[in-house]
Short mmCIF file of C-alpha atoms in Angstrom, two decimals:
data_model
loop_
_atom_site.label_atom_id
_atom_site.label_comp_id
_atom_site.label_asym_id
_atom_site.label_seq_id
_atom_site.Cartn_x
_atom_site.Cartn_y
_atom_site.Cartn_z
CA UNK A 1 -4.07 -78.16 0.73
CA UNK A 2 -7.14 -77.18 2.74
CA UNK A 3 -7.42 -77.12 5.95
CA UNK A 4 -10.88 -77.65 7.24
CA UNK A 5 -11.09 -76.84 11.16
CA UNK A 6 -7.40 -76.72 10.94
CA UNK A 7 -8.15 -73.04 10.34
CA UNK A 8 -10.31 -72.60 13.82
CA UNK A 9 -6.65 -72.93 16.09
CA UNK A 10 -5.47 -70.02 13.75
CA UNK A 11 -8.07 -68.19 14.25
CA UNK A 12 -7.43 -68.24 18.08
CA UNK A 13 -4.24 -67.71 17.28
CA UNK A 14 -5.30 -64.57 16.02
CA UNK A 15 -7.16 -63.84 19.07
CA UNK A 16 -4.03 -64.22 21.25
CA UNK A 17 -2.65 -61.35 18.43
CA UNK A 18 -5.09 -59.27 18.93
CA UNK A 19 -4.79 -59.27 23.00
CA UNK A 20 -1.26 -58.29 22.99
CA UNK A 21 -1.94 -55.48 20.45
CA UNK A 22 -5.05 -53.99 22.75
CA UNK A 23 -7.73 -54.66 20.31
CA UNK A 24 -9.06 -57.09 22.58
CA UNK A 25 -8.30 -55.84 26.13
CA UNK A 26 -9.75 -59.28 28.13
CA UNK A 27 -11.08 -62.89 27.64
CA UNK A 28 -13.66 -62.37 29.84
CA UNK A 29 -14.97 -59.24 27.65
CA UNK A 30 -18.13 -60.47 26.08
CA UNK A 31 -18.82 -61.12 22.53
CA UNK A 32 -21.52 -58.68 22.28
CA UNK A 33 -18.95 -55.70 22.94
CA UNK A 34 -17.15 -56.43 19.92
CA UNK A 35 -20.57 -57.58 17.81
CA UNK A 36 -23.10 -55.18 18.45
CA UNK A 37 -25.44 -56.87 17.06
CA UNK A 38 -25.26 -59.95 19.29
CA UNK A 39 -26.84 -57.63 22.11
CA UNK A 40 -29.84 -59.11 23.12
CA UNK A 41 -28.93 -62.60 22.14
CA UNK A 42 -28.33 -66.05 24.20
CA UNK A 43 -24.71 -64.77 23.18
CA UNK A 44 -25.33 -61.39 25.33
CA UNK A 45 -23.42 -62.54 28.53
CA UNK A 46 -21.15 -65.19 26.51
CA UNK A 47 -17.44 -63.93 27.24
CA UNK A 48 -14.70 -64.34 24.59
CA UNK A 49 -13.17 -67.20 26.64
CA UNK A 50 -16.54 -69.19 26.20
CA UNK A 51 -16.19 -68.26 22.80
CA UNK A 52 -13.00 -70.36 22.35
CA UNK A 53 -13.76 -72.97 24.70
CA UNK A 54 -16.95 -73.65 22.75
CA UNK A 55 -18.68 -73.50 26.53
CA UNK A 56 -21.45 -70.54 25.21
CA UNK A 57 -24.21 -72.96 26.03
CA UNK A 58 -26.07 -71.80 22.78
CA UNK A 59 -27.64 -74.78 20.86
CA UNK A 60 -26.35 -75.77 17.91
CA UNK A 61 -26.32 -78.87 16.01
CA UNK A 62 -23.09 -79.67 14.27
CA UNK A 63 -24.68 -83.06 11.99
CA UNK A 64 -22.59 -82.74 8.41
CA UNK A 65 -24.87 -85.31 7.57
CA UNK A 66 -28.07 -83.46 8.00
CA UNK A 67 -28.99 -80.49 5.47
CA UNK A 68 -31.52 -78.69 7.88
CA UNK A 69 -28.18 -78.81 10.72
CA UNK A 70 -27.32 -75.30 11.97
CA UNK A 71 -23.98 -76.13 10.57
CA UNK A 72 -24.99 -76.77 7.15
CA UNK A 73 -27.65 -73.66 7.12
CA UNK A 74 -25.33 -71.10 8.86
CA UNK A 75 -22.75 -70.89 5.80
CA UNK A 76 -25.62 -70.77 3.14
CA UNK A 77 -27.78 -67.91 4.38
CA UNK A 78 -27.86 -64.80 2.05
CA UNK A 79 -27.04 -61.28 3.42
CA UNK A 80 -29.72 -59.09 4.36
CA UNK A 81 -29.84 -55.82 5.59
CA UNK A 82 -25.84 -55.56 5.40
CA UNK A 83 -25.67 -57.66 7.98
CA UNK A 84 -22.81 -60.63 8.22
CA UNK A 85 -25.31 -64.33 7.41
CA UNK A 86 -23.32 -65.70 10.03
CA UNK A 87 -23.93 -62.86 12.82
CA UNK A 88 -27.52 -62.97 11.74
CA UNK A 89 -27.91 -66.90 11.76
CA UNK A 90 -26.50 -67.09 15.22
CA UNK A 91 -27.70 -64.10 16.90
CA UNK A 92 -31.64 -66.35 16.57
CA UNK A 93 -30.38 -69.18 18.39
CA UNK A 94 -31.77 -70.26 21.91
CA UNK A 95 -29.55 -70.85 24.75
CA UNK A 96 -29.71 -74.59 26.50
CA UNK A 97 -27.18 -74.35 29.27
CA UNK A 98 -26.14 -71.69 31.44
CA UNK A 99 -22.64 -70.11 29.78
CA UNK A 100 -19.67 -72.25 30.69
CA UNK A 101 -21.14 -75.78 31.77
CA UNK A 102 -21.42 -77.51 28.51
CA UNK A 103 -19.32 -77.69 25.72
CA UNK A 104 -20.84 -78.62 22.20
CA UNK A 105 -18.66 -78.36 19.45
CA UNK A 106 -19.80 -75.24 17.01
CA UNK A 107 -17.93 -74.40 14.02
CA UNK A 108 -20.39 -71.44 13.47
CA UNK A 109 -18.58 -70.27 16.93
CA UNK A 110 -15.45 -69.93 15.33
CA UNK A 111 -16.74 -68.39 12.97
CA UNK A 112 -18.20 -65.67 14.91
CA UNK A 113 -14.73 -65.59 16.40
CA UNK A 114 -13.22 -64.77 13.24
CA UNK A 115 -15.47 -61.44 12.56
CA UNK A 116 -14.70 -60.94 16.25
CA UNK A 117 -11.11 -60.27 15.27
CA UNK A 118 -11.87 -58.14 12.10
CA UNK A 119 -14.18 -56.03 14.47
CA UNK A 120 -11.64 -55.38 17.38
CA UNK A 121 -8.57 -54.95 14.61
CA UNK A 122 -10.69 -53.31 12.09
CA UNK A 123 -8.36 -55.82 9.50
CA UNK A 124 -9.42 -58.57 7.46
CA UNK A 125 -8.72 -62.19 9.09
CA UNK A 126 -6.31 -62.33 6.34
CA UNK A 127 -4.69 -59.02 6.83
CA UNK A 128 -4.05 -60.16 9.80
CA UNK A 129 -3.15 -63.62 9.68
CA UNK A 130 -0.41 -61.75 6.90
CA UNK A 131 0.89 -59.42 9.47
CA UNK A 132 1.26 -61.61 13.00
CA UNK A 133 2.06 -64.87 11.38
CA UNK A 134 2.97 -64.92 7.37
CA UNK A 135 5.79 -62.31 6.84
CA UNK A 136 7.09 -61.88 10.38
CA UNK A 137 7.43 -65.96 10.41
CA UNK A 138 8.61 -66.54 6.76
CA UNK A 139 5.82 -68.39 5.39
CA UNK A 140 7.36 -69.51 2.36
CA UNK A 141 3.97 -69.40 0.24
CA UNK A 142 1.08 -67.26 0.31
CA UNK A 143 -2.31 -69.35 1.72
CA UNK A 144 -6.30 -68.74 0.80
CA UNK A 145 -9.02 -68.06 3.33
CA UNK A 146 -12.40 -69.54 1.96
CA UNK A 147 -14.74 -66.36 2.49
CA UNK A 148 -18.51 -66.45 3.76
CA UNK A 149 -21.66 -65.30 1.40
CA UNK A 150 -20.53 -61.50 2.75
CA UNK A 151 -17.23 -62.10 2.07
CA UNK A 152 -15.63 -62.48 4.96
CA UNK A 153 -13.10 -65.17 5.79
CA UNK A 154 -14.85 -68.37 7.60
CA UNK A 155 -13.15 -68.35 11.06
CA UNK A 156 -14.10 -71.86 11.09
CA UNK A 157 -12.65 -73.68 8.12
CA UNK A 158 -11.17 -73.79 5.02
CA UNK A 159 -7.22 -72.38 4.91
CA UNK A 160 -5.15 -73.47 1.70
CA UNK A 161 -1.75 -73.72 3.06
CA UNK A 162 1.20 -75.35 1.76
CA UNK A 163 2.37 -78.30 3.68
CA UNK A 164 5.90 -76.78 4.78
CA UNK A 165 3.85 -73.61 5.99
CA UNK A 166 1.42 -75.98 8.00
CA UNK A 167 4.57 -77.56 9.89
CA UNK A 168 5.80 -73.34 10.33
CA UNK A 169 2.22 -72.80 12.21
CA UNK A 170 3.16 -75.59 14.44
CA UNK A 171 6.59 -74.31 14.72
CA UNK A 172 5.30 -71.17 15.49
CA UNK A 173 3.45 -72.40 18.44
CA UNK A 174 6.11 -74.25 19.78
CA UNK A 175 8.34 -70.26 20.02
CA UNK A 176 5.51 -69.38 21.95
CA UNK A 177 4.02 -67.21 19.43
CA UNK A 178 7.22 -65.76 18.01
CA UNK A 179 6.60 -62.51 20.24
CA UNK A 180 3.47 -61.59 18.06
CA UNK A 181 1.58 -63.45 21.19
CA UNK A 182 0.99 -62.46 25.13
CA UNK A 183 3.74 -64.32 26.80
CA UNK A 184 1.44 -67.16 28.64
CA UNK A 185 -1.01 -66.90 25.75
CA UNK A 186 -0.08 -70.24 24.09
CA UNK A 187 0.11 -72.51 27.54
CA UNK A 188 -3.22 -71.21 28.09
CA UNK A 189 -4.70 -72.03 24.36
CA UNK A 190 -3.24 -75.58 24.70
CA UNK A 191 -4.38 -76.53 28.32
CA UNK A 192 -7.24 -78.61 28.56
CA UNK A 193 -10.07 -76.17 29.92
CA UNK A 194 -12.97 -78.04 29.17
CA UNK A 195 -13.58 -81.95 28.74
CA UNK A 196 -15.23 -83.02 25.51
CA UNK A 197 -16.47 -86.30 26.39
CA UNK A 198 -18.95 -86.38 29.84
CA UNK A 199 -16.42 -86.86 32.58
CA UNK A 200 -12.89 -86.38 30.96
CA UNK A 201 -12.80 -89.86 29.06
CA UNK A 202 -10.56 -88.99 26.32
CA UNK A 203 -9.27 -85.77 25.20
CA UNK A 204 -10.24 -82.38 25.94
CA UNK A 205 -10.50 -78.43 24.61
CA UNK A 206 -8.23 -75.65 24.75
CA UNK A 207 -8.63 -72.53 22.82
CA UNK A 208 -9.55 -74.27 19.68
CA UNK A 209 -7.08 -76.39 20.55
CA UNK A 210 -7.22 -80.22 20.87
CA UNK A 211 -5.72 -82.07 23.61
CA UNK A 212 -3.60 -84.83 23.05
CA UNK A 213 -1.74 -87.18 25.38
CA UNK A 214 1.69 -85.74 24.46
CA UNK A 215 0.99 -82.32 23.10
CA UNK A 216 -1.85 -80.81 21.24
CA UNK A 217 -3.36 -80.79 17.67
CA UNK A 218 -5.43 -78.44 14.86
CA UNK A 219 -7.56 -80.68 13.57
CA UNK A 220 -9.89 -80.80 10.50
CA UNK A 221 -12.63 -83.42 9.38
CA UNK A 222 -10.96 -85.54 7.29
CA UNK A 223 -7.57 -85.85 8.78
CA UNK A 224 -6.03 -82.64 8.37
CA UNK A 225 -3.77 -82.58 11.52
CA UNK A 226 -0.98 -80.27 13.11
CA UNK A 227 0.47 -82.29 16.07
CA UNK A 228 2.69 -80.39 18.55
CA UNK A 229 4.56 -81.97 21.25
CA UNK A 230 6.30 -79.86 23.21
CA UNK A 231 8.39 -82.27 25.14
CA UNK A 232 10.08 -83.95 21.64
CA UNK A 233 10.11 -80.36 20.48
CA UNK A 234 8.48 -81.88 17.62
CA UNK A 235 5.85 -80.83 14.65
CA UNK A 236 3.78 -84.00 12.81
CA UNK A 237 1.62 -82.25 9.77
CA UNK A 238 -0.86 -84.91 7.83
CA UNK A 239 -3.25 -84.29 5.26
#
């Protein structure tokens, strides 16, 4: 079953991975140390943690309706030059808030997250998601990563993942990150660090992470949910 944005919280997951192994050695490193070509960007002084908070203050416009939206363009452009479409699509947008004072949600973000990862772990997203989360938690099936016009995986969407193995993800978050995490690195993802709505009205952002008012959720467009509550010690998966 696919996931949708389901796939962005394992793709911060990955993130968390890749801090306890020393790819990544901070948060606060910026995006452009990992993606070269970002240098020179709005993305330039973006840090990693603005990254996953989806606070980068880069416009974007996330309409599914609209076929001229940055989401809808961003996944279609052709490679050129060897470069990644996605790197090159977002590396031309303009900034419209100063870096950690507004948060728009961007799947393309997530997406740049993802070839973040494969840049600081020199590993496919899927070699990786294979080694700190399939075999070392049992996944009992094997899942598919929906790959980008380069043919990388999209950080932001699109896991096939059987139903039981969706409910082991959650699992997995409620052990903490089954040691293949930094200790405090899943209480941080799934703390609210930014409100979604103006003001804190409902809800509110983790690292990819949704808050909710007894736990926290993945969640993708058309219902795909993970819902973790840590007090019930309890996983709900829909799809």
């Amino acid at each position: 079953w696919t996931s949708f944005s389901v796939a962005k919280s394992i793709t911060s997951t990955l993130v968390g991975a890749a801090l306890k192994d020393g790819h990544i050695k901070s948060m606060d490193d910026k995006v452009s140390d990992y993606i070269p070509e970002m240098k020179g960007s709005a993305y330039d002084d973006v840090s990693i943690r603005q990254l996953l908070t989806m606070t980068s203050g880069v416009k974007w416009n996330e309409d599914y309706a609209d076929p001229k939206s940055d989401v809808a363009r961003a996944g279609l452009e052709p490679v050129v030059g060897g470069v990644n479409p996605i790197v090159a699509y977002m590396k031309r947008l303009p900034r419209e808030a100063a870096p950690g004072t507004k948060f728009v949600y961007k799947t393309g973000e997530t997406d740049l997250a993802g070839i973040l990862v494969s840049r600081a772990t020199g590993k496919t997203l899927a070699q990786y998601a294979s080694e700190k989360i399939w075999k070392p938690y049992g996944m009992e099936q094997d899942a598919i990563w929906v790959r980008d016009t380069a043919g990388h995986e999209r950080g932001g969407c699109c896991m096939s993942i059987s139903l039981r193995d969706y409910g082991r993800i959650g699992q997995f978050m409620l052990d903490g990150g089954a040691g293949q995490l930094p200790p405090d690195f899943v209480a941080k993802a799934t703390t609210k660090r930014v409100d979604t709505v103006p003001g804190g009205a409902t809800g509110g952002y983790g690292y990819f992470w949704w808050m909710a008012p007894d736990g926290y959720d993945a969640r993708g467009i058309f219902g795909q949910m993970i819902h973790i509550n840590p007090a019930e010690n309890l996983v709900i998966v829909t799809n």
